[in-house]
Structure formats: C-alpha cells, structure tokens
Coordinates of C-alpha atoms (C1' of nucleotides) in Angstrom, one line a residue:
Chain R
M1 CA 0.1 0.0 0.1
T2 CA 1.8 3.4 -1.3
N3 CA 0.7 6.5 0.1
S4 CA -1.0 7.6 -2.3
E5 CA -3.6 4.5 -2.0
I6 CA -3.8 4.9 1.2
S7 CA -5.0 8.7 0.7
K8 CA -6.7 8.0 -2.2
I9 CA -8.9 5.8 0.0
L10 CA -9.2 8.7 2.5
Y11 CA -10.3 11.5 0.2
E12 CA -13.1 8.7 -0.5
M13 CA -14.0 8.0 3.0
A14 CA -14.5 12.5 2.6
A15 CA -16.6 12.0 -0.3
L16 CA -18.6 9.2 1.2
Y17 CA -19.3 11.2 4.5
E18 CA -20.1 14.4 2.6
M19 CA -22.6 12.2 0.3
D20 CA -24.6 11.1 3.2
G21 CA -24.4 14.6 5.0
V22 CA -22.0 14.1 7.9
Q23 CA -20.9 17.1 9.3
F24 CA -17.3 17.7 10.2
K25 CA -15.9 14.3 9.1
P26 CA -15.3 14.9 5.5
R27 CA -13.1 17.9 6.4
A28 CA -11.2 15.5 8.7
Y29 CA -10.7 12.9 6.3
E30 CA -9.4 15.3 3.7
K31 CA -7.3 17.1 6.1
A32 CA -5.3 13.4 6.8
A33 CA -6.0 12.7 3.2
L34 CA -3.5 15.6 2.6
G35 CA -1.2 15.0 5.5
V36 CA -0.8 11.8 4.2
E37 CA 0.1 13.0 0.6
A38 CA 2.6 15.5 1.6
L39 CA 4.6 13.2 3.4
D40 CA 8.1 12.7 2.3
Q41 CA 8.4 9.1 3.9
E42 CA 6.3 5.7 3.3
V43 CA 3.2 5.3 5.7
K44 CA 3.9 1.7 5.4
E45 CA 8.2 2.6 7.3
I46 CA 6.6 5.1 9.4
H47 CA 4.3 2.3 10.9
Q48 CA 7.0 -0.3 11.3
K49 CA 9.2 1.6 12.9
G50 CA 6.7 3.6 15.2
G51 CA 3.3 1.8 15.2
I52 CA -0.1 3.5 15.9
K53 CA 1.6 6.1 17.8
A54 CA 3.8 7.1 15.1
L55 CA 1.1 7.4 12.4
E56 CA -1.2 9.7 15.0
E57 CA 2.1 12.0 14.2
I58 CA 1.2 12.2 10.7
P59 CA -0.7 15.9 10.5
G60 CA -4.3 15.5 10.5
V61 CA -4.5 12.2 11.8
G62 CA -5.5 11.0 15.2
K63 CA -6.7 8.1 17.0
G64 CA -9.7 6.8 14.8
I65 CA -7.9 7.2 11.3
A66 CA -4.5 6.3 12.7
F67 CA -6.6 3.4 13.3
H68 CA -7.8 3.2 10.1
I69 CA -4.4 3.5 8.5
E70 CA -3.3 0.7 10.7
Q71 CA -6.2 -1.8 9.0
I72 CA -5.2 -0.3 5.7
L73 CA -2.1 -1.6 5.7
K74 CA -3.1 -4.8 7.2
R75 CA -5.4 -5.9 5.0
G76 CA -6.3 -3.4 2.7
S77 CA -9.5 -2.0 3.8
F78 CA -11.2 -1.2 7.7
A79 CA -14.6 -1.6 8.4
E80 CA -16.2 1.6 8.2
Y81 CA -15.1 1.9 5.0
E82 CA -16.4 -1.6 3.8
R83 CA -20.0 -0.5 5.3
L84 CA -20.1 2.8 3.2
K85 CA -18.6 1.1 0.0
K86 CA -21.3 -1.5 0.5
K87 CA -24.1 0.6 0.8
T88 CA -23.1 3.2 -1.9
P89 CA -20.7 1.2 -4.4
I90 CA -20.2 3.3 -6.7
K91 CA -16.3 5.1 -8.1
I92 CA -17.3 8.1 -6.3
S93 CA -13.8 9.7 -7.2
E94 CA -14.2 9.0 -10.6
L95 CA -17.6 10.6 -10.8
T96 CA -16.8 13.7 -8.3
A97 CA -13.5 14.2 -10.9
V98 CA -16.5 16.0 -13.3
E99 CA -16.2 19.2 -12.8
G100 CA -19.8 20.8 -11.2
V101 CA -20.4 17.1 -9.9
G102 CA -19.7 16.6 -6.2
P103 CA -20.6 14.3 -3.5
K104 CA -24.6 15.3 -3.2
M105 CA -25.3 15.8 -6.9
V106 CA -23.2 11.8 -7.5
K107 CA -25.5 10.5 -4.5
I108 CA -29.1 11.7 -6.5
L109 CA -27.7 10.1 -9.7
W110 CA -26.7 7.0 -7.8
Q111 CA -29.6 6.8 -5.9
K112 CA -32.4 7.4 -9.3
L113 CA -30.3 6.5 -12.0
K114 CA -28.1 4.1 -10.1
V115 CA -25.3 5.7 -11.9
R116 CA -22.3 4.3 -10.7
N117 CA -19.3 5.5 -12.5
L118 CA -18.2 7.2 -15.4
A119 CA -19.2 6.0 -18.3
D120 CA -23.0 4.9 -16.2
L121 CA -22.7 9.2 -16.2
E122 CA -22.0 9.7 -19.6
K123 CA -24.9 7.1 -20.7
A124 CA -27.1 8.3 -18.6
A125 CA -26.9 12.2 -19.3
R126 CA -26.8 11.2 -23.5
A127 CA -30.2 9.6 -22.5
G128 CA -31.5 12.9 -21.4
K129 CA -32.0 10.9 -18.7
V130 CA -30.4 13.3 -16.2
R131 CA -32.6 16.5 -16.8
G132 CA -35.6 14.6 -15.7
L133 CA -34.5 14.7 -12.3
E134 CA -35.4 16.9 -8.9
H135 CA -33.1 19.6 -8.6
F136 CA -31.0 19.5 -12.2
G137 CA -32.0 20.4 -15.5
E138 CA -31.3 21.1 -19.0
K139 CA -28.0 22.8 -18.4
S140 CA -26.8 20.7 -15.8
E141 CA -26.9 17.4 -18.0
E142 CA -25.3 19.6 -20.8
K143 CA -22.8 20.6 -18.0
I144 CA -21.9 17.5 -17.4
L145 CA -21.2 15.8 -20.8
K146 CA -18.8 18.6 -21.2
G147 CA -17.1 18.2 -18.1
I148 CA -17.0 14.4 -18.8
E149 CA -15.5 16.0 -22.4
F150 CA -12.8 17.7 -21.0
L151 CA -11.8 15.4 -18.5
K152 CA -11.0 13.0 -20.9
K153 CA -9.6 15.7 -23.2
S154 CA -6.9 17.2 -19.9
G155 CA -3.8 15.6 -19.6
G156 CA -3.7 17.0 -15.8
R157 CA -0.9 19.3 -14.5
A158 CA 1.1 21.7 -16.9
V159 CA 5.2 22.1 -16.1
L160 CA 5.1 26.2 -15.1
G161 CA 8.5 26.9 -16.7
F162 CA 6.9 25.7 -20.3
V163 CA 3.5 28.1 -19.4
F164 CA 5.3 30.9 -18.0
P165 CA 5.1 33.3 -21.1
E166 CA 1.6 32.4 -21.9
I167 CA 0.6 33.4 -18.3
R168 CA 2.3 36.7 -18.2
N169 CA 1.4 37.6 -21.6
L170 CA -2.4 37.2 -20.4
K171 CA -1.8 39.5 -17.7
K172 CA 0.2 41.7 -19.3
M173 CA -2.8 42.0 -22.0
I174 CA -5.1 42.1 -18.9
K175 CA -3.3 44.9 -17.3
N176 CA -3.6 47.3 -21.0
F177 CA -8.1 47.3 -20.7
P178 CA -8.2 50.7 -20.4
E179 CA -10.5 50.2 -17.9
V180 CA -7.6 47.9 -15.2
D181 CA -6.0 49.7 -13.0
D182 CA -3.3 46.7 -11.9
A183 CA -3.4 43.2 -12.9
V184 CA -1.4 40.6 -11.0
M185 CA -0.9 36.6 -11.2
C186 CA -1.8 34.6 -8.3
G187 CA -2.4 30.8 -7.2
S188 CA 0.7 28.7 -7.7
A189 CA 1.7 30.6 -10.7
R190 CA 2.9 33.1 -7.8
R191 CA 4.3 30.6 -5.5
M192 CA 6.4 29.5 -8.3
K193 CA 4.9 25.7 -8.2
E194 CA 6.5 23.2 -10.4
T195 CA 3.3 22.2 -11.9
I196 CA -0.3 24.7 -12.1
G197 CA -3.7 23.5 -12.6
D198 CA -5.0 26.9 -13.3
I199 CA -3.6 30.5 -14.2
D200 CA -5.5 33.0 -11.8
I201 CA -5.4 36.3 -12.3
L202 CA -6.1 39.1 -10.3
A203 CA -7.4 42.9 -11.6
T204 CA -8.5 46.1 -9.7
S205 CA -10.7 48.2 -11.6
F206 CA -13.6 50.5 -11.3
R207 CA -15.7 49.2 -13.9
P208 CA -15.7 45.3 -13.5
E209 CA -17.9 44.5 -15.9
K210 CA -16.2 45.9 -18.7
V211 CA -13.3 44.1 -17.7
M212 CA -14.9 40.6 -17.8
E213 CA -16.7 41.7 -21.4
R214 CA -13.3 42.4 -22.7
F215 CA -11.9 39.3 -21.1
L216 CA -14.5 37.1 -22.5
G217 CA -13.7 39.0 -26.0
L218 CA -10.1 37.4 -26.0
P219 CA -9.5 35.4 -29.1
F220 CA -8.3 32.2 -27.4
I221 CA -10.5 31.6 -24.8
A222 CA -12.7 28.4 -25.6
H223 CA -15.0 27.3 -23.0
V224 CA -16.9 29.6 -20.3
Y225 CA -17.3 27.9 -17.0
G226 CA -19.0 30.9 -15.3
H227 CA -18.8 34.7 -15.3
G228 CA -20.1 37.2 -13.0
P229 CA -19.8 40.8 -12.0
T230 CA -16.2 40.1 -10.1
K231 CA -15.7 36.4 -11.1
T232 CA -15.1 34.8 -14.4
N233 CA -13.6 31.3 -15.2
V234 CA -13.0 29.9 -18.6
R235 CA -10.6 27.2 -20.5
L236 CA -8.2 28.7 -22.8
K237 CA -7.5 26.9 -26.3
N238 CA -4.1 25.8 -25.4
G239 CA -6.4 23.6 -22.4
L240 CA -5.5 25.6 -19.6
D241 CA -8.3 26.9 -17.4
A242 CA -8.0 30.7 -16.6
D243 CA -9.6 32.0 -13.7
L244 CA -9.8 36.5 -13.8
R245 CA -11.3 37.7 -10.6
V246 CA -12.1 42.1 -9.9
V247 CA -12.0 43.3 -7.0
P248 CA -11.8 47.4 -5.6
R249 CA -8.5 49.0 -5.1
E250 CA -8.7 49.3 -1.5
S251 CA -9.0 45.8 -1.3
F252 CA -6.0 44.6 -3.3
G253 CA -3.5 43.2 -0.8
A254 CA -6.2 41.0 1.0
A255 CA -7.6 39.6 -2.6
V256 CA -4.1 39.2 -3.5
N257 CA -3.0 37.1 -0.4
Y258 CA -6.2 35.0 -0.6
F259 CA -6.0 34.5 -4.6
T260 CA -2.2 33.2 -4.0
G261 CA -2.8 30.6 -1.7
S262 CA -1.9 28.3 -1.0
K263 CA -5.3 27.1 0.7
D264 CA -4.1 26.1 3.6
H265 CA -1.8 29.1 4.2
N266 CA -5.0 31.2 4.0
I267 CA -6.8 29.2 6.1
A268 CA -4.5 29.4 8.9
L269 CA -4.2 33.0 8.2
R270 CA -8.1 33.1 8.9
E271 CA -7.9 31.5 11.9
I272 CA -5.4 34.0 13.5
A273 CA -7.7 36.3 12.5
I274 CA -10.9 35.2 14.6
K275 CA -8.4 34.0 17.6
K276 CA -7.5 38.3 17.4
G277 CA -11.2 38.6 16.9
M278 CA -11.0 39.7 13.7
K279 CA -12.4 38.3 10.4
L280 CA -10.1 37.8 7.1
N281 CA -11.9 37.5 3.8
E282 CA -9.9 38.5 -0.3
Y283 CA -11.7 42.0 0.5
G284 CA -10.1 42.7 3.9
L285 CA -9.2 41.7 7.5
F286 CA -11.8 43.3 9.4
R287 CA -12.4 44.0 13.1
G288 CA -16.7 44.4 13.2
K289 CA -17.6 46.0 10.6
K290 CA -14.1 48.3 10.1
I291 CA -11.4 47.3 7.9
I292 CA -8.0 47.5 9.7
A293 CA -5.8 46.1 6.8
G294 CA -6.6 45.1 2.9
R295 CA -4.4 47.2 0.6
T296 CA -1.5 46.2 0.8
E297 CA -0.2 42.3 1.8
E298 CA 2.7 43.7 4.1
E299 CA -0.2 45.6 6.2
L300 CA -2.2 43.0 6.0
Y301 CA 0.3 40.6 7.8
K302 CA 1.5 43.3 9.7
A303 CA -1.9 43.5 11.5
L304 CA -1.8 39.9 12.1
G305 CA 1.3 40.1 13.8
L306 CA 3.4 38.5 11.2
R307 CA 6.5 39.5 9.0
Y308 CA 6.1 39.4 5.1
I309 CA 5.6 35.6 3.8
E310 CA 7.4 35.3 0.1
P311 CA 4.7 33.6 -2.0
E312 CA 6.8 30.6 -2.3
M313 CA 6.8 30.0 1.1
R314 CA 3.0 30.1 1.6
E315 CA 2.1 26.1 2.0
N316 CA 1.2 26.3 5.5
L317 CA 4.6 24.6 6.2
G318 CA 6.1 26.1 9.2
E319 CA 6.8 29.2 7.7
I320 CA 3.5 31.7 9.5
E321 CA 5.6 30.5 12.9
L322 CA 8.6 31.7 11.9
A323 CA 7.4 35.1 10.6
R324 CA 6.2 35.5 14.0
Q325 CA 9.1 35.5 15.7
N326 CA 10.7 37.2 13.0
K327 CA 12.4 34.3 12.2
L328 CA 11.9 34.0 8.0
P329 CA 15.4 33.1 6.1
E330 CA 16.8 35.7 3.6
L331 CA 15.4 33.7 0.5
I332 CA 18.1 33.9 -2.7
G333 CA 16.8 36.7 -4.8
Y334 CA 16.6 35.9 -8.3
G335 CA 19.0 38.0 -9.6
D336 CA 21.6 36.9 -7.5
L337 CA 23.3 33.9 -9.5
K338 CA 26.3 35.0 -10.6
G339 CA 27.2 31.4 -12.2
D340 CA 25.6 28.4 -14.1
L341 CA 27.5 25.4 -13.3
Q342 CA 26.2 23.0 -16.2
V343 CA 26.2 24.0 -19.6
Q344 CA 26.5 21.8 -22.9
T345 CA 27.2 22.9 -26.3
D346 CA 27.5 21.5 -30.1
W347 CA 30.4 19.5 -28.8
T348 CA 27.8 16.8 -28.1
D349 CA 23.6 17.4 -27.8
G350 CA 24.0 20.9 -27.4
E351 CA 23.0 23.7 -30.1
N352 CA 25.2 26.3 -30.1
S353 CA 29.1 26.5 -29.5
I354 CA 31.2 28.0 -26.9
E355 CA 31.7 30.8 -27.5
E356 CA 27.7 31.3 -27.7
M357 CA 27.1 29.7 -25.1
A358 CA 28.8 32.3 -23.0
K359 CA 28.2 35.1 -25.0
A360 CA 24.7 34.5 -24.2
A361 CA 25.2 33.8 -20.5
M362 CA 27.3 37.3 -20.1
E363 CA 24.6 39.0 -21.3
A364 CA 22.0 37.2 -19.1
G365 CA 23.9 38.8 -16.5
L366 CA 26.5 35.9 -15.4
E367 CA 29.8 36.1 -14.7
Y368 CA 31.2 33.0 -15.5
I369 CA 29.6 29.1 -17.0
A370 CA 31.1 25.7 -16.5
I371 CA 30.8 24.0 -19.6
T372 CA 29.9 19.8 -19.0
D373 CA 29.3 17.8 -21.7
H374 CA 28.4 14.7 -21.7
T375 CA 30.7 11.8 -21.7
R376 CA 31.2 8.6 -23.5
S377 CA 28.8 6.6 -22.4
L378 CA 26.1 8.6 -23.9
A379 CA 27.3 7.6 -26.7
M380 CA 23.6 9.5 -27.9
T381 CA 24.9 12.5 -27.3
G382 CA 28.0 11.4 -28.9
G383 CA 29.2 11.8 -25.6
A384 CA 33.5 13.0 -24.5
D385 CA 36.4 10.2 -24.0
E386 CA 39.4 11.5 -22.6
K387 CA 40.6 13.0 -25.3
K388 CA 38.0 14.7 -26.6
I389 CA 37.9 16.7 -23.2
L390 CA 41.3 17.5 -23.3
R391 CA 41.1 18.9 -26.9
Q392 CA 37.9 20.8 -25.5
M393 CA 40.3 22.0 -22.1
T394 CA 42.7 23.3 -24.6
E395 CA 39.8 25.3 -26.7
I396 CA 38.0 26.4 -23.1
D397 CA 41.5 28.3 -22.5
R398 CA 42.6 29.5 -25.8
I399 CA 38.9 31.3 -26.0
N400 CA 39.5 32.4 -22.0
R401 CA 42.5 33.7 -23.3
S402 CA 41.2 35.6 -26.2
G403 CA 40.1 38.6 -24.1
K404 CA 36.8 38.6 -26.1
F405 CA 35.0 37.5 -23.1
K406 CA 37.1 40.5 -21.2
K407 CA 36.1 39.4 -17.2
F408 CA 33.9 36.4 -17.6
K409 CA 35.4 33.0 -16.8
I410 CA 34.6 29.9 -18.7
L411 CA 35.3 27.3 -16.8
K412 CA 36.2 23.6 -17.6
G413 CA 34.0 20.1 -16.7
A414 CA 31.9 17.7 -17.5
E415 CA 28.8 15.9 -17.0
V416 CA 30.2 12.4 -16.4
N417 CA 28.2 9.1 -16.4
I418 CA 27.9 7.2 -13.0
M419 CA 27.5 3.8 -14.1
K420 CA 25.3 1.2 -12.4
D421 CA 28.5 0.1 -10.0
G422 CA 28.5 4.2 -8.8
S423 CA 32.3 4.2 -10.8
L424 CA 32.6 6.9 -13.3
D425 CA 33.2 6.5 -17.1
I426 CA 36.2 9.1 -17.5
D427 CA 39.3 8.2 -16.4
D428 CA 40.7 9.9 -12.5
K429 CA 43.7 11.2 -14.2
T430 CA 41.6 13.3 -16.9
L431 CA 39.1 14.7 -14.2
V432 CA 41.8 15.9 -11.7
R433 CA 42.7 18.6 -14.6
L434 CA 38.8 20.0 -14.8
D435 CA 37.7 23.0 -13.2
V436 CA 34.1 21.0 -12.4
V437 CA 33.2 17.7 -12.3
G438 CA 28.9 17.2 -12.2
A439 CA 28.5 13.5 -11.9
A440 CA 24.6 12.5 -13.0
V441 CA 22.7 9.1 -13.5
H442 CA 21.5 8.5 -17.1
S443 CA 20.6 4.7 -17.1
H444 CA 19.3 1.8 -15.0
F445 CA 16.9 4.5 -13.5
N446 CA 15.0 0.7 -11.6
L447 CA 17.5 0.0 -8.8
S448 CA 16.1 -0.7 -5.7
R449 CA 16.6 2.0 -3.7
E450 CA 19.6 0.4 -1.2
E451 CA 21.6 -0.2 -4.6
Q452 CA 20.4 3.4 -5.7
T453 CA 21.8 4.8 -2.4
Q454 CA 24.8 3.0 -2.6
R455 CA 25.7 3.7 -6.4
L456 CA 25.2 7.1 -5.7
I457 CA 27.1 7.5 -2.4
R458 CA 30.3 5.5 -4.1
A459 CA 30.6 8.4 -7.1
M460 CA 30.4 10.8 -4.6
E461 CA 32.9 9.8 -2.7
N462 CA 35.3 9.7 -5.8
P463 CA 37.4 13.1 -4.6
N464 CA 37.2 14.1 -8.2
V465 CA 33.4 14.7 -8.3
D466 CA 31.8 17.9 -7.0
I467 CA 28.7 18.2 -7.8
I468 CA 25.7 15.3 -8.2
F469 CA 23.7 17.0 -11.9
H470 CA 20.1 16.2 -11.0
L471 CA 19.7 13.9 -8.7
T472 CA 16.9 11.9 -9.4
G473 CA 16.3 11.8 -12.9
R474 CA 12.8 12.6 -13.1
I475 CA 11.2 14.2 -15.6
I476 CA 7.7 15.7 -14.4
N477 CA 4.8 14.5 -16.2
K478 CA 6.8 11.9 -18.0
R479 CA 9.6 10.0 -15.8
A480 CA 9.7 8.8 -12.0
P481 CA 12.2 9.6 -10.0
I482 CA 14.9 7.0 -9.0
D483 CA 14.3 5.1 -5.6
V484 CA 16.9 6.8 -3.2
D485 CA 17.6 7.2 0.5
I486 CA 17.5 11.3 0.2
D487 CA 18.3 11.0 4.1
E488 CA 21.8 8.6 3.4
V489 CA 22.4 10.4 0.3
I490 CA 22.0 14.3 2.2
K491 CA 24.0 13.2 4.8
A492 CA 26.8 11.4 2.8
A493 CA 27.3 14.7 0.8
K494 CA 27.8 16.3 3.9
R495 CA 30.2 13.7 5.3
I496 CA 32.2 14.2 2.0
G497 CA 31.3 18.0 0.8
T498 CA 29.4 17.3 -2.4
I499 CA 27.2 19.4 -4.1
L500 CA 23.7 18.7 -4.7
E501 CA 22.4 20.6 -7.7
I502 CA 19.4 22.4 -8.0
D503 CA 18.6 21.6 -12.4
A504 CA 16.5 24.5 -13.5
F505 CA 15.1 22.8 -16.4
P506 CA 10.9 23.2 -15.9
D507 CA 10.4 19.6 -16.0
R508 CA 13.3 18.6 -13.8
L509 CA 13.6 20.8 -11.3
D510 CA 15.8 18.3 -9.3
I511 CA 15.9 17.9 -6.5
K512 CA 13.0 19.2 -5.2
D513 CA 11.7 21.5 -2.6
E514 CA 11.6 19.3 0.0
Y515 CA 15.0 18.1 -0.4
I516 CA 16.5 21.7 -0.7
Q517 CA 14.8 22.4 2.7
K518 CA 16.9 18.9 4.3
C519 CA 19.5 19.9 3.0
V520 CA 19.6 23.6 4.2
E521 CA 18.4 22.1 7.7
A522 CA 21.8 19.6 7.1
G523 CA 24.1 22.1 5.6
V524 CA 24.9 20.4 2.8
K525 CA 25.7 23.2 -0.1
M526 CA 23.6 23.3 -3.3
S527 CA 23.8 24.7 -6.6
I528 CA 21.4 26.1 -9.2
D529 CA 22.3 25.1 -12.7
S530 CA 20.2 25.8 -16.0
D531 CA 21.3 22.2 -18.1
A532 CA 21.6 24.6 -21.0
H533 CA 21.5 23.0 -24.2
S534 CA 21.0 26.3 -26.4
V535 CA 21.1 29.8 -25.9
Q536 CA 17.7 30.4 -25.2
H537 CA 17.7 28.3 -22.0
F538 CA 19.5 30.8 -19.5
K539 CA 16.1 31.7 -18.5
M540 CA 15.4 28.8 -17.2
L541 CA 17.7 29.8 -14.3
E542 CA 14.4 31.7 -12.9
F543 CA 12.9 28.3 -12.1
G544 CA 15.2 26.9 -10.1
V545 CA 16.1 30.2 -8.3
A546 CA 12.2 29.6 -7.0
Q547 CA 13.0 25.9 -6.9
A548 CA 15.2 27.2 -4.3
R549 CA 13.1 29.6 -2.5
R550 CA 10.4 27.3 -2.1
G551 CA 13.3 24.9 -0.1
W552 CA 14.0 27.8 2.3
A553 CA 17.5 28.4 0.8
T554 CA 19.5 31.8 1.1
K555 CA 22.6 32.5 -1.0
N556 CA 24.5 30.9 1.3
D557 CA 23.2 27.5 0.6
I558 CA 23.9 27.9 -3.3
I559 CA 27.7 28.4 -4.3
N560 CA 27.1 30.1 -8.0
A561 CA 25.6 33.0 -6.0
W562 CA 29.1 33.5 -4.6
P563 CA 32.1 35.2 -7.0
L564 CA 33.7 32.7 -8.7
E565 CA 37.6 33.2 -6.7
K566 CA 35.3 31.7 -3.4
M567 CA 32.8 29.7 -5.1
R568 CA 36.4 27.8 -6.9
I569 CA 38.1 27.8 -3.2
F570 CA 35.1 26.1 -1.6
L571 CA 35.0 23.6 -4.9
K572 CA 38.6 22.5 -3.8
Chain L
dG1 C1' -12.5 13.1 13.4
dC2 C1' -9.4 16.2 14.9
dC3 C1' -7.2 19.4 17.4
dG4 C1' -5.1 23.5 21.3
dT5 C1' -2.5 31.6 22.4
dT6 C1' -10.6 28.7 22.6
dT7 C1' -6.6 23.4 25.4
dT8 C1' -9.9 17.2 26.7
dC9 C1' -15.1 20.1 25.2
dG10 C1' -17.2 22.7 21.6
dG11 C1' -15.4 24.2 18.2
dC12 C1' -14.6 23.5 12.9
dC13 C1' -12.1 29.1 6.7
dC14 C1' -15.1 32.5 3.2
dG15 C1' -17.0 34.0 -0.9
dA16 C1' -18.5 34.0 -5.8
dC17 C1' -21.6 31.9 -9.3
dT18 C1' -24.5 28.4 -11.2
dG19 C1' -29.2 26.3 -11.9
dT20 C1' -33.0 25.3 -10.2
dT21 C1' -36.4 27.6 -7.6
dT22 C1' -38.8 31.9 -6.7
dT23 C1' -34.7 31.5 -1.3
dC24 C1' -31.1 29.0 -1.2
dA25 C1' -27.9 24.3 -1.5
dG26 C1' -24.2 22.7 -4.1
dT27 C1' -19.6 23.2 -6.2
dC28 C1' -15.3 24.9 -6.5
dG29 C1' -11.3 27.5 -5.5

DNA sequence: GCCGTTTTCGGCCCGACTGTTTTCAGTCG
C-alpha cells in the first residue's frame, strides 16, 4: 500500500460522508488525506518503525484514522470503509472528478439512476435521463457532458516553466485594458510551484463588468465555465483553465493574498484573524465592520502580527510560526546567481558553440559558466572520451585567453556518467584536471533503493566529483524519480562535501523543494544550474531560483550565487 | 474525526457563481 493509495481511500471516505450529509468528518478525512499525501516517507515504514503511535504524528491523523490506516496496511481496507462502500458501491472519486459534480449530486444520480461510474454517467446524460431529476435541468445535463469531455482531454497539470510566458502575456493583456488599474498573477504560478492546475489573475478596476466583457472577448478563450461581475472562469484554447477576478483597489492586498494561496496558508491566516477577534476575507481584514488592513499584503501580515512571507513559502509548513518570531530566512533573490555550472554545447548534444553559450550567459548577467558536455557512455549524445575532453580544455583556454569576453570566465567541466556500480566513465587523471566535475545518473533507473543509494554515494566518494547533477533523474509528467534514500545521500554529501544540484530545467527541477529544505537544514551546499542546451535556456535559471526559494534556501546555501573565487576555493 | 494563544470539550475559513426554484443548496477555489 503506497501513500497515494492510502490517501485515495481517505479522500473517498470524505466524499462518502459528504454524500450522507455527515458534519465535519469529511473535512477531517480530507485533512488526513492531505497529510498522508504530503509525507516524505512511506506510511508503511512509519508504521513498521513506530506503530500506531507514529501514525498519529501525521498531520490531520488522530486515534481514529490512525487505526483505520493500520487496518489498510494490514488488509487493504477497514470496517467503516467497507460498510459505506457496501451501502453505495460506486466509483465516487471518478464521478466527482467531473467539473461541477460533487458528492451530493453523485448521491442523487446513484439513488435515482443507479449511476456507478463515469461510463454510467455519460450514458445517462446522453440518454437525457439526468434532466428529469429534481434539482437538475437541461443545463446541468449539458454541463456534465462537457465536464466528461474535458476530463477525457485534459492531461492534468502543466509544467510551470513551459507555460509561464503565456501567463505573463495574458496578465499583460489584461493590465492593458483601459478600465484596469493593475493586474497580477496569483495562485500556484505566483508561488512558483513546479506545475500549475490553472491560471489565476487578479485585477483592480472601478468598472469590473467592462473588464469581464473585454476578457471574454479575447480570441483564445475556448469555453466559459461561468462569469459574473467580479469573477470569470474559462478554459483557454491551449487547454489551460484561467480565473479572472476583479476587486476594488482598497482590497487589492487582501485579494492578492487570498488568490495566491496556498489554501492551507490562507486558512491558517484566517484562524489567526479569528483568534484576534477579526475576520479575514478577500476584501480585507475586519474588526466588526471596520476594515483594519487590505490595501497591501505587507499591512495585512503586519496587522496579523506577522512578518511579510514570500509567496514561494506560503504552504503552511512552518513559515507562519517563523514569521511570528521574526525568524524567516532571507531567501536567495532572482538576480543573485553569478554563474551556471551545467552547460552543454555543440561538442555533444547542445545546439550552440562554447563561444555562443558564453556570450548568451554574459548577456543574461552571469560572470562565469562551466562547460559540462556529456561523456562517452552516453553514446547517443556523442559523449566525450578523455581525448575529446582534453581537446575541449585546450579550446576553452584559447577562448579565455583571447580576451573576447573580458572578465567573464569559462570553466572546464564535464557531466560524467555514473555507471550501474557507481563508478564513472572517465578516468581520474583526466577528471582531476577539470574545474567542475558533475556526475549524473542516465541509466539503470530501476535499481532498488539500497542499490541506487549506494551507487550514488560511491560516485560522491570519488574525490574528483564536485556536484551531483539532477540527482533523482525525474522528468515531470514523464519519468518517475529513481528510488533513493535521500536522507542517506544528504548525510553522505555533508560528510564528503559534495554539492547537490538544483537543475533548473522546468520539467526537471531536480532536486525538489522538500529535499532542498533538508539540504539547508543539514548544511549541504547546492548549485542552481540551467542544464542549458541552447542559448535560449539561461532564462530557465529563474525556475531553479524559484525552486530554491520554495526550499527556503539563502544565498549562502547556493555556491554559484557566490563570486567566482570564493566558489572555486569551495570546490577545491 | 481532529485539535489546542479557545487546551480534553466545543468548535471547525469564507465568499462567488450556477441552476433550479422563487430563497438556496451545491460546487469550487
């Protein structure tokens, strides 16, 4: 039983109780499901190590649900779940995945039409049976069919870095509407999450209806889910959903805060407001009818007794407590990188020459880069052997000496391949001559956790290895991460002095934010690299910095935010 | 069912929009 299987059952319990109109239990099960989902460790392991008591430590899990989870681990189910499933033998999560269909609708559909799953629902709606039900009509039937259609088409969440330019563009267009004072990107895009489910944009205007009219008139809107005077919800032609909300200027800060989330962070803020005898909503912070704060986010946090919290940290994972104690870390800034330690060129699978990459990096505001082409065992990329590396080193020396790039410095490096047993595919007497050696896994993704962990640690123990590139090898929405014991790897990195990379490429973002936070805690240094394969790719560094900020990293944690000399001394 | 600056009982975030019905429950974020 994996964590996601367990949380799925808990979510289902929430929906089943919701169907029956049970109070509060649905929220409790949802919270527990979220708690399980967010875990870094397998519930199974937690239970093996600490039994039922350890399960109660999971956020949102108390005595009752801990017992249920134990039962799930032992026999895949528990009594109350079976009882409810027997009463309503339907695929509830499949049905509620349809936009606009919730537990209460599912209940009626089941009782009146014996709808058990998505196929049943589609059949019933197509046959025109849904419109005859009480509280349903033609429109709800149509909406259900459209919802099913969308569900079949949509591929889940989009990789932020790939759609970011489109979001910025949309925001800009809205900001340019004559009736709009200001418009900002909110939601998970503002928190710079790896992936986003939809686009949230907030605008201020005294003529919201007019703004909505213009928004609906944009050429790339495919479908309108709903629209009112202050809120409109659409599907764009690129397949993404977008929400536009308009508020008056005096509520801007409160609305930005509400619309940015995360939901958990917002709920925690509202609870603080309640405890202080106030009320927080998207229009402001109120005591009675009197508005206390709301124009800016800064004054809102201040009125709640908190320091301003950067959007990337707003996940209710301890940041609020730090803000209360004035102990928030000073996050690395978006302009803080001075170098890039993973760059590919046309010597292997990159598109541009060393000089072109250097020029582009310099224009992106960097002071140094390391050229790290692939090595020989990656035959498909034309990986370099020792001879080719030596030739490239000579070439880099020549360019550095030419004075063409003034103070800008090109470092000699390689992305060497970690073999199945943890050995490297380039000999040590060549590696020792390089400025930056990154080692990476490109094959044997399916070894056991034990083997994979030992393999990585063996590579790290090679004294010539400076950095582990894209440690887990995951590709978001495409390839699962390798199975490693991250705590063991971080412990080894601390002992050996290995740097762990944050690969900034939008569908890698490897290592992920939780692991970054672990590195920060352990004092393990990291680098943020673009993994650029063309001159266009240096702009991806932004997403690497975002990932680092989401992991609460400061400038001190990231070696290529340091000046060249300091960084080089550290590498040695 | 969970949880504690309200602390072992009594609360549990808040508001916009929709569709159907005619005052509001359901859904969503």
